[in-house]
Amino acid sequence: MTKTIEKATTYHNYIDGKWVKSETGRTFASYNPANTEEVVGYFPLSSEKDLKAAVDAAHRAFPAWKKTPAPERAEIILKAAHILESRKEELARNMVREMGKVIKEARGDVQEAIDMAKYAAGEGRRLLGMTVPSELRNKFAMAIRVPIGIIGVITPWNFPVAIPSWKMLPALVAGNTIVFKPASDTPLVATQFVEILNEAGLPPGVVNLVTGSGSEVGMPLVEDPRVGCISVTGSSFTGRKIAGRCGELMKRITCELGGKNAICVMEDADIDLAVDGALWGSFGTAGQRCTATSRIIVHKKVYEEFSKKFVERAKALKIGDGLDPKIDVGPVVSKSQLESVHEYVEIGKNEGAKLLFGGNILTEGDLAKGCFHEPTIFGDVKASMRIAQEEIFGPVTAIIPVADFDEAIEVANGTEYGLSLSMYTKDVNRAFQAIEELESGIVYINAPTIGAEIQLPFGGVKQTGNGHREAGTTAIDQFTEWKSVYVDYSGSLQRAQIDNYEGNQ
Ligand code: UN1
């Protein structure tokens, strides 16, 4: 495949409705992980001063945006859905160039944002509150939702359009303004996403974009007292650090962090279906999803059959530049990610797991220019091994044999994470038992650990999150405060808990 390498463009921050340079004058490059000689673009390496200017703008824009009727705010988000649809291919191709996922999946990522835009736009005519009866006559009781204010949005590179959309679109419909700090591996698609929201008609200052490092932009965003809520998706390490600081500041924080997701394959499962699921779950997005299948817990009666078929299918996967539609698995996002993934292969070998397939960094021909790792399968893995406990975030998966259903559930639940768990079985009783017993925010039956749709809550338990959920109607809960309102139209003082009760008359 020939590639024309154009001279890379320099992009800017977006503050108060204008594209502006960083006051630092510094930039950083975003590279194509399929060919690290290709610079996708240069982006501002911003400072705390740039961040402050963005928060100033979001602060100024908030009162008018809050007063804009929600259905009117939603119209702009619906328009953004239509622009996203018309620019889907362009965004998808840039996403492949920027972070490496294969083109089909990149289109799916943009589609997820389109779905979210349409769904969030519908919320503009709901934003449901509550009315309840008052215990007193001539008194009305209700609770309404109000926006929080400024939301600080900190996002990862693995779903560079979908994840910002999960956060920003519901937050906007709910009447908040935004300061957005995207991952430094994917600033181009983040910039284009902001461009689209702007084109859809957001007033200046409602969405602001500042690129740069976590220490110079991310932490000042967390620290700024005018920012009422931080919504972050990333590693558990980053999430814990931010959440700790937000705890001290009494600031709302919604976290969506790591996972160590598992598929359980029972002896009565449709094995070919489970192999399909395991392949897609383990190696889709080169294993770089928080929902990736990094453990496959298999009943010993079907262990040999499953492992053999799974390895056969993995052997047939085509690795390369995701822009080529024949490619199944693209590169991992960066050289440092490649090293970290490969380190886990060494850890697995040293722990005594059996390497069934893969294990190598790929350097043949053009692959040498990129960050390619072979899909890798370990067998005979013990549940306590590090490769079965720690998030790898790459195309490496571990097959763990178990004796029965109960052990499968125990092993599935036996990590510090709780995002997505799956059960393959034909037995309906077992399926429901699994739904009840698996400790995770998302459970799949006869489907892999990936494939969440935006109309249901997304998030996890234990170290994966802090009790909030993105997407679905729960997205609105993240970005609104409740205001309880009592209207007394009796014309006299009425005392709740007192006037109606005997002895108090
Ligand atoms: C993520 O893994 O970071 O369910 C998000 C899925 C996608 C979203 C994944 N719809 O895999």
Coordinates of C-alpha atoms in Angstrom, one line a residue, residues 28-331:
F28 CA 3.9 18.3 20.2
A29 CA 3.5 15.8 17.3
S30 CA 0.9 13.1 16.9
Y31 CA 2.4 10.0 15.1
N32 CA 0.8 7.3 13.1
P33 CA 1.5 4.1 15.0
A34 CA 1.4 2.0 11.8
N35 CA 4.3 4.1 10.6
T36 CA 5.9 6.3 13.2
E37 CA 7.8 8.2 10.5
E38 CA 4.4 9.8 9.6
V39 CA 3.4 12.8 11.7
V40 CA -0.3 13.2 11.7
G41 CA -0.2 16.8 13.0
Y42 CA 1.3 19.2 15.5
F43 CA -0.7 20.3 18.5
P44 CA -0.3 22.9 21.2
L45 CA 1.7 21.8 24.2
S46 CA -0.3 24.1 26.4
S47 CA 0.3 25.6 29.8
E48 CA -1.8 26.3 32.9
K49 CA -2.3 29.8 31.5
D50 CA -4.0 28.4 28.4
L51 CA -6.1 26.2 30.6
K52 CA -7.2 29.1 32.7
A53 CA -8.2 31.0 29.6
A54 CA -10.4 28.1 28.6
V55 CA -12.0 27.9 32.1
D56 CA -12.6 31.7 32.0
A57 CA -14.4 31.2 28.7
A58 CA -16.5 28.3 29.9
H59 CA -17.3 30.3 33.1
R60 CA -18.5 33.3 31.1
A61 CA -20.6 31.1 28.7
F62 CA -22.4 29.2 31.4
P63 CA -25.2 31.6 32.5
A64 CA -26.6 32.0 29.0
W65 CA -26.1 28.4 28.0
K66 CA -27.9 27.3 31.2
K67 CA -30.8 29.6 30.4
T68 CA -31.1 28.3 26.8
P69 CA -34.1 25.9 26.8
A70 CA -32.9 22.3 26.8
P71 CA -34.7 21.4 23.6
E72 CA -32.9 24.3 21.9
R73 CA -29.5 23.0 23.2
A74 CA -30.5 19.5 21.9
E75 CA -31.2 20.9 18.4
I76 CA -27.5 21.8 18.2
I77 CA -26.5 18.3 19.3
L78 CA -28.8 16.8 16.7
K79 CA -27.2 18.9 14.1
A80 CA -23.8 17.7 15.3
A81 CA -25.1 14.1 14.7
H82 CA -25.8 15.0 11.1
I83 CA -22.4 16.6 10.6
L84 CA -20.7 13.6 12.2
E85 CA -22.6 11.4 9.7
S86 CA -21.5 13.4 6.8
R87 CA -17.8 13.4 8.0
K88 CA -17.8 9.8 9.3
E89 CA -15.3 8.5 6.8
E90 CA -12.9 11.4 7.2
L91 CA -12.9 11.1 11.0
A92 CA -12.6 7.3 10.8
R93 CA -9.6 7.5 8.5
N94 CA -7.9 10.1 10.7
M95 CA -8.6 7.9 13.7
V96 CA -6.8 4.9 12.0
R97 CA -3.9 7.2 11.2
E98 CA -3.7 8.5 14.7
M99 CA -4.2 5.5 16.9
G100 CA -4.2 2.5 14.6
K101 CA -7.5 0.7 15.1
V102 CA -8.7 -0.9 11.8
I103 CA -11.0 1.1 9.6
K104 CA -14.2 -0.9 10.2
E105 CA -13.7 -0.3 14.0
A106 CA -12.9 3.3 13.5
R107 CA -16.2 3.7 11.6
G108 CA -17.9 2.0 14.6
D109 CA -16.2 4.5 17.0
V110 CA -17.7 7.4 15.0
Q111 CA -21.0 5.7 14.8
E112 CA -21.1 5.4 18.6
A113 CA -20.8 9.2 18.8
I114 CA -23.5 9.6 16.2
D115 CA -25.8 7.3 18.2
M116 CA -24.9 9.2 21.4
A117 CA -25.6 12.5 19.7
K118 CA -29.1 11.4 18.6
Y119 CA -29.8 9.9 22.0
A120 CA -28.6 12.9 24.0
A121 CA -30.6 15.2 21.7
G122 CA -33.7 13.2 22.7
E123 CA -32.9 13.9 26.3
G124 CA -33.4 17.6 25.6
R125 CA -37.1 17.0 25.7
R126 CA -36.9 14.8 28.8
L127 CA -34.3 15.6 31.5
L128 CA -36.9 14.0 33.7
G129 CA -37.4 15.4 37.2
M130 CA -39.9 14.2 39.8
T131 CA -43.0 15.4 41.4
V132 CA -44.3 13.8 44.6
P133 CA -47.3 14.4 46.8
S134 CA -46.8 16.8 49.7
E135 CA -48.0 15.7 53.1
L136 CA -49.6 19.2 53.5
R137 CA -52.6 20.8 51.7
N138 CA -51.9 23.5 49.1
K139 CA -48.3 22.7 48.9
F140 CA -46.4 21.4 45.8
A141 CA -43.3 19.2 45.9
M142 CA -40.9 18.5 43.0
A143 CA -37.3 18.0 42.2
I144 CA -35.7 19.5 39.1
R145 CA -32.4 18.9 37.5
V146 CA -29.9 21.7 37.2
P147 CA -26.6 21.8 35.4
I148 CA -23.4 21.5 37.5
G149 CA -21.5 24.3 35.7
I150 CA -18.2 23.6 34.0
I151 CA -17.3 19.9 33.3
G152 CA -13.7 19.0 32.9
V153 CA -13.5 16.2 30.3
I154 CA -10.3 14.0 30.3
T155 CA -10.4 11.3 27.7
P156 CA -8.2 8.4 26.5
W157 CA -6.9 7.5 23.0
N158 CA -8.6 4.2 22.5
F159 CA -12.1 5.5 21.6
P160 CA -11.1 9.0 20.6
V161 CA -14.5 10.1 19.3
A162 CA -16.9 7.8 21.1
I163 CA -15.7 8.4 24.7
P164 CA -15.6 12.2 24.4
S165 CA -19.2 12.0 23.0
W166 CA -20.4 9.9 25.9
K167 CA -19.3 12.7 28.2
M168 CA -19.7 15.9 26.4
L169 CA -23.0 15.4 24.6
P170 CA -25.2 14.6 27.7
A171 CA -23.3 17.2 29.7
L172 CA -24.1 19.9 27.0
V173 CA -27.8 18.9 26.7
A174 CA -28.0 19.2 30.5
G175 CA -26.8 22.8 30.3
N176 CA -23.1 22.6 31.3
T177 CA -20.2 24.1 29.6
I178 CA -17.0 22.2 28.9
V179 CA -13.2 22.3 29.0
F180 CA -11.9 19.3 27.1
K181 CA -8.4 17.8 27.5
P182 CA -8.0 14.9 25.1
A183 CA -5.3 12.2 25.2
S184 CA -2.1 13.4 23.7
D185 CA -2.0 10.3 21.3
T186 CA -5.2 11.4 19.6
P187 CA -5.5 15.2 19.4
L188 CA -6.4 15.3 15.7
V189 CA -9.8 13.6 16.0
A190 CA -10.5 15.4 19.3
T191 CA -9.9 18.7 17.4
Q192 CA -12.2 17.6 14.6
F193 CA -14.9 16.6 17.0
V194 CA -14.8 20.1 18.6
E195 CA -14.8 21.6 15.2
I196 CA -18.0 19.7 14.4
L197 CA -19.7 20.8 17.6
N198 CA -18.8 24.3 16.8
E199 CA -20.1 24.1 13.3
A200 CA -23.4 22.7 14.7
G201 CA -23.9 26.0 16.4
L202 CA -22.6 26.0 19.9
P203 CA -22.1 29.5 21.3
P204 CA -18.5 30.6 22.0
G205 CA -17.1 29.3 25.3
V206 CA -19.6 26.4 25.6
V207 CA -17.0 23.8 24.5
N208 CA -13.3 24.6 24.8
L209 CA -10.4 22.4 23.8
V210 CA -6.9 22.5 25.3
T211 CA -4.3 20.0 24.3
G212 CA -1.2 19.2 26.3
S213 CA 0.1 17.1 29.2
G214 CA -1.6 15.7 32.2
S215 CA 0.6 17.7 34.6
E216 CA 0.3 21.1 32.8
V217 CA -3.3 20.9 31.6
G218 CA -5.1 18.0 33.2
M219 CA -4.2 18.7 36.8
P220 CA -4.8 22.4 36.7
L221 CA -8.2 21.6 35.2
V222 CA -8.9 19.3 38.2
E223 CA -7.6 22.0 40.6
D224 CA -9.6 25.0 39.2
P225 CA -12.4 25.7 41.8
R226 CA -14.8 26.9 39.0
V227 CA -14.8 23.4 37.5
G228 CA -17.6 21.6 39.2
C229 CA -17.1 18.0 37.9
I230 CA -14.3 16.0 36.3
S231 CA -15.3 13.2 34.0
V232 CA -12.3 10.9 33.3
T233 CA -11.7 7.7 31.4
G234 CA -8.2 6.2 31.7
S235 CA -6.0 3.9 33.7
S236 CA -6.8 3.1 37.3
F237 CA -3.5 4.8 38.3
T238 CA -4.6 8.2 36.7
G239 CA -8.2 7.8 37.9
R240 CA -7.1 7.2 41.5
K241 CA -4.8 10.2 41.4
I242 CA -7.5 12.5 40.1
A243 CA -10.2 11.1 42.3
G244 CA -8.1 11.5 45.4
R245 CA -7.6 15.2 44.6
C246 CA -11.3 15.7 43.8
G247 CA -12.1 14.1 47.1
E248 CA -10.1 16.7 48.9
L249 CA -11.7 19.5 46.9
M250 CA -15.2 18.0 47.4
K251 CA -15.6 18.0 43.6
R252 CA -17.7 15.6 41.7
I253 CA -15.7 13.0 39.8
T254 CA -16.9 10.3 37.5
C255 CA -14.3 7.6 36.7
E256 CA -14.3 4.9 34.1
L257 CA -11.0 3.0 34.6
G258 CA -9.4 -0.3 34.0
G259 CA -10.8 -3.8 33.4
K260 CA -9.7 -7.4 33.4
N261 CA -12.6 -8.8 31.5
A262 CA -13.4 -12.4 31.1
I263 CA -15.4 -14.8 28.9
C264 CA -16.4 -18.0 30.6
V265 CA -16.9 -21.0 28.3
M266 CA -18.9 -23.8 29.8
E267 CA -18.9 -27.4 28.7
D268 CA -22.4 -27.0 27.1
A269 CA -21.4 -23.9 25.1
D270 CA -21.5 -23.5 21.4
I271 CA -17.7 -23.7 21.0
D272 CA -17.5 -22.2 17.6
L273 CA -19.6 -19.2 18.8
A274 CA -17.4 -18.9 21.8
V275 CA -14.3 -18.9 19.6
D276 CA -15.8 -16.2 17.4
G277 CA -16.4 -14.1 20.5
A278 CA -13.1 -14.7 22.1
L279 CA -11.3 -13.7 18.9
W280 CA -13.2 -10.5 18.5
G281 CA -13.1 -9.7 22.3
S282 CA -9.3 -10.4 22.6
F283 CA -7.9 -8.9 19.4
G284 CA -10.4 -6.3 18.3
T285 CA -8.8 -2.8 18.7
A286 CA -5.6 -4.9 19.2
G287 CA -6.9 -5.6 22.7
Q288 CA -6.9 -1.9 23.6
R289 CA -10.4 -1.6 25.0
C290 CA -11.2 -1.3 28.7
T291 CA -13.7 -4.0 27.8
A292 CA -11.2 -6.2 26.0
T293 CA -11.3 -10.0 26.7
S294 CA -8.1 -10.6 28.4
R295 CA -9.1 -13.8 30.2
I296 CA -10.9 -16.8 28.8
I297 CA -12.1 -19.2 31.5
V298 CA -12.8 -22.6 30.0
H299 CA -14.4 -25.7 31.4
K300 CA -11.7 -28.5 31.3
K301 CA -14.0 -30.8 29.3
V302 CA -13.9 -28.4 26.3
Y303 CA -10.5 -26.8 27.0
E304 CA -8.5 -28.7 24.4
E305 CA -11.2 -28.2 21.7
F306 CA -11.6 -24.5 22.4
S307 CA -7.9 -23.8 22.6
K308 CA -7.1 -25.6 19.4
K309 CA -9.8 -23.8 17.4
F310 CA -9.0 -20.5 19.0
V311 CA -5.3 -20.7 18.1
E312 CA -6.2 -21.8 14.5
R313 CA -8.3 -18.7 14.1
A314 CA -5.7 -16.4 15.6
K315 CA -3.1 -17.7 13.2
A316 CA -5.3 -16.5 10.3
L317 CA -5.5 -12.9 11.5
K318 CA -3.9 -10.4 9.2
I319 CA -1.8 -7.8 10.9
G320 CA -0.9 -4.4 9.4
D321 CA -2.0 -0.9 8.7
G322 CA -5.7 -0.5 9.6
L323 CA -6.4 1.6 6.6
D324 CA -6.2 -1.6 4.5
P325 CA -9.6 -3.1 4.7
K326 CA -8.2 -6.7 4.6
I327 CA -6.3 -6.1 7.9
D328 CA -7.8 -7.6 11.1
V329 CA -5.5 -6.3 13.7
G330 CA -3.7 -2.9 13.6
P331 CA -0.8 -1.6 15.6

